[in-house]
Amino acid sequence: MNVTPFKMKLSHIIFAISVCTVLYWGIALNVNVYKYIVTGAIFEMTALIFMIILYALPFLIIALIARLKKRTPKLHFISLGLLVTLLILIFTVYQ
């Protein structure tokens, strides 16, 4: 499997964004973010950005997997698994 350094750097960036998104929504859904004014304001300002990332990033990862085919880094699959798991949790558990 020949993976170039650029693809590995891209996969690390996508993985970091995925982990940040999972942590953000995990904290936001399990903690009362409106308990303090500051945390509620920060949540309101960042929720739209993280919602866009949550719904758009899996499509981007699927497009990268389809484009790279056999040379896809494994971190793409891990990132996709994290985001899909989070989406399933949001639509089943947190409804």
PDB file of C-alpha atoms in Angstrom:
ATOM      1  CA  MET A   1       0.000   0.000   0.000  1.00  0.00           C
ATOM      2  CA  ASN A   2       1.719   3.133  -1.231  1.00  0.00           C
ATOM      3  CA  VAL A   3       0.335   6.180   0.558  1.00  0.00           C
ATOM      4  CA  THR A   4       1.939   9.555  -0.042  1.00  0.00           C
ATOM      5  CA  PRO A   5       2.770  11.900   2.858  1.00  0.00           C
ATOM      6  CA  PHE A   6       0.123  14.399   1.664  1.00  0.00           C
ATOM      7  CA  LYS A   7      -2.610  11.762   1.915  1.00  0.00           C
ATOM      8  CA  MET A   8      -1.426  10.798   5.375  1.00  0.00           C
ATOM      9  CA  LYS A   9      -1.430  14.432   6.495  1.00  0.00           C
ATOM     10  CA  LEU A  10      -4.938  14.859   5.061  1.00  0.00           C
ATOM     11  CA  SER A  11      -6.120  11.728   6.852  1.00  0.00           C
ATOM     12  CA  HIS A  12      -4.662  13.020  10.141  1.00  0.00           C
ATOM     13  CA  ILE A  13      -6.445  16.354   9.690  1.00  0.00           C
ATOM     14  CA  ILE A  14      -9.756  14.643   8.908  1.00  0.00           C
ATOM     15  CA  PHE A  15      -9.320  12.339  11.889  1.00  0.00           C
ATOM     16  CA  ALA A  16      -8.595  15.280  14.212  1.00  0.00           C
ATOM     17  CA  ILE A  17     -11.687  17.139  12.976  1.00  0.00           C
ATOM     18  CA  SER A  18     -13.779  13.990  13.457  1.00  0.00           C
ATOM     19  CA  VAL A  19     -12.552  13.469  17.008  1.00  0.00           C
ATOM     20  CA  CYS A  20     -13.179  17.135  17.863  1.00  0.00           C
ATOM     21  CA  THR A  21     -16.689  16.885  16.433  1.00  0.00           C
ATOM     22  CA  VAL A  22     -17.470  13.702  18.371  1.00  0.00           C
ATOM     23  CA  LEU A  23     -16.135  15.218  21.598  1.00  0.00           C
ATOM     24  CA  TYR A  24     -18.060  18.451  21.045  1.00  0.00           C
ATOM     25  CA  TRP A  25     -21.406  16.733  20.465  1.00  0.00           C
ATOM     26  CA  GLY A  26     -20.753  14.177  23.189  1.00  0.00           C
ATOM     27  CA  ILE A  27     -20.225  16.940  25.720  1.00  0.00           C
ATOM     28  CA  ALA A  28     -23.042  19.123  24.372  1.00  0.00           C
ATOM     29  CA  LEU A  29     -25.584  16.301  24.514  1.00  0.00           C
ATOM     30  CA  ASN A  30     -24.625  15.022  27.960  1.00  0.00           C
ATOM     31  CA  VAL A  31     -23.911  18.240  29.861  1.00  0.00           C
ATOM     32  CA  ASN A  32     -26.207  21.175  30.490  1.00  0.00           C
ATOM     33  CA  VAL A  33     -24.368  23.772  28.408  1.00  0.00           C
ATOM     34  CA  TYR A  34     -26.867  26.475  29.394  1.00  0.00           C
ATOM     35  CA  LYS A  35     -26.047  26.223  33.103  1.00  0.00           C
ATOM     36  CA  TYR A  36     -23.638  29.130  32.738  1.00  0.00           C
ATOM     37  CA  ILE A  37     -24.104  32.073  30.390  1.00  0.00           C
ATOM     38  CA  VAL A  38     -20.622  31.812  28.880  1.00  0.00           C
ATOM     39  CA  THR A  39     -20.854  28.129  27.997  1.00  0.00           C
ATOM     40  CA  GLY A  40     -24.315  28.626  26.516  1.00  0.00           C
ATOM     41  CA  ALA A  41     -23.052  31.492  24.374  1.00  0.00           C
ATOM     42  CA  ILE A  42     -20.051  29.505  23.172  1.00  0.00           C
ATOM     43  CA  PHE A  43     -22.296  26.559  22.357  1.00  0.00           C
ATOM     44  CA  GLU A  44     -24.722  28.751  20.394  1.00  0.00           C
ATOM     45  CA  MET A  45     -21.880  30.320  18.392  1.00  0.00           C
ATOM     46  CA  THR A  46     -20.215  27.014  17.506  1.00  0.00           C
ATOM     47  CA  ALA A  47     -23.183  24.664  17.119  1.00  0.00           C
ATOM     48  CA  LEU A  48     -23.888  25.549  13.479  1.00  0.00           C
ATOM     49  CA  ILE A  49     -20.254  25.027  12.477  1.00  0.00           C
ATOM     50  CA  PHE A  50     -20.069  21.631  14.148  1.00  0.00           C
ATOM     51  CA  MET A  51     -23.464  20.635  12.730  1.00  0.00           C
ATOM     52  CA  ILE A  52     -22.255  21.384   9.210  1.00  0.00           C
ATOM     53  CA  ILE A  53     -19.094  19.381   9.883  1.00  0.00           C
ATOM     54  CA  LEU A  54     -21.125  16.500  11.319  1.00  0.00           C
ATOM     55  CA  TYR A  55     -23.329  16.189   8.236  1.00  0.00           C
ATOM     56  CA  ALA A  56     -20.861  17.152   5.479  1.00  0.00           C
ATOM     57  CA  LEU A  57     -17.672  15.382   6.552  1.00  0.00           C
ATOM     58  CA  PRO A  58     -18.980  11.807   6.044  1.00  0.00           C
ATOM     59  CA  PHE A  59     -19.812  12.647   2.429  1.00  0.00           C
ATOM     60  CA  LEU A  60     -16.342  14.121   1.953  1.00  0.00           C
ATOM     61  CA  ILE A  61     -14.734  11.016   3.445  1.00  0.00           C
ATOM     62  CA  ILE A  62     -16.825   8.730   1.225  1.00  0.00           C
ATOM     63  CA  ALA A  63     -15.774  10.773  -1.821  1.00  0.00           C
ATOM     64  CA  LEU A  64     -12.110  10.471  -0.784  1.00  0.00           C
ATOM     65  CA  ILE A  65     -12.464   6.724  -0.267  1.00  0.00           C
ATOM     66  CA  ALA A  66     -14.079   6.330  -3.691  1.00  0.00           C
ATOM     67  CA  ARG A  67     -11.387   8.456  -5.315  1.00  0.00           C
ATOM     68  CA  LEU A  68      -8.403   6.773  -3.679  1.00  0.00           C
ATOM     69  CA  LYS A  69      -9.815   3.220  -3.880  1.00  0.00           C
ATOM     70  CA  LYS A  70      -7.130   0.778  -2.679  1.00  0.00           C
ATOM     71  CA  ARG A  71      -4.718   3.468  -1.497  1.00  0.00           C
ATOM     72  CA  THR A  72      -7.095   4.830   1.144  1.00  0.00           C
ATOM     73  CA  PRO A  73      -5.505   5.427   4.570  1.00  0.00           C
ATOM     74  CA  LYS A  74      -7.163   3.512   7.395  1.00  0.00           C
ATOM     75  CA  LEU A  75      -7.788   6.721   9.340  1.00  0.00           C
ATOM     76  CA  HIS A  76     -10.448   7.647   6.769  1.00  0.00           C
ATOM     77  CA  PHE A  77     -12.420   4.541   7.701  1.00  0.00           C
ATOM     78  CA  ILE A  78     -11.977   5.215  11.422  1.00  0.00           C
ATOM     79  CA  SER A  79     -13.145   8.823  10.986  1.00  0.00           C
ATOM     80  CA  LEU A  80     -16.146   7.701   8.967  1.00  0.00           C
ATOM     81  CA  GLY A  81     -17.004   5.107  11.611  1.00  0.00           C
ATOM     82  CA  LEU A  82     -16.828   7.693  14.393  1.00  0.00           C
ATOM     83  CA  LEU A  83     -19.087  10.147  12.580  1.00  0.00           C
ATOM     84  CA  VAL A  84     -21.624   7.540  11.470  1.00  0.00           C
ATOM     85  CA  THR A  85     -21.770   6.135  15.012  1.00  0.00           C
ATOM     86  CA  LEU A  86     -22.367   9.626  16.367  1.00  0.00           C
ATOM     87  CA  LEU A  87     -25.120  10.265  13.810  1.00  0.00           C
ATOM     88  CA  ILE A  88     -26.811   6.982  14.722  1.00  0.00           C
ATOM     89  CA  LEU A  89     -26.613   7.865  18.418  1.00  0.00           C
ATOM     90  CA  ILE A  90     -28.053  11.315  17.813  1.00  0.00           C
ATOM     91  CA  PHE A  91     -30.991   9.982  15.797  1.00  0.00           C
ATOM     92  CA  THR A  92     -31.762   7.053  18.098  1.00  0.00           C
ATOM     93  CA  VAL A  93     -30.694   7.721  21.688  1.00  0.00           C
ATOM     94  CA  TYR A  94     -30.921  11.504  21.917  1.00  0.00           C
ATOM     95  CA  GLN A  95     -34.309  11.923  20.225  1.00  0.00           C
TER      96      GLN A  95
END
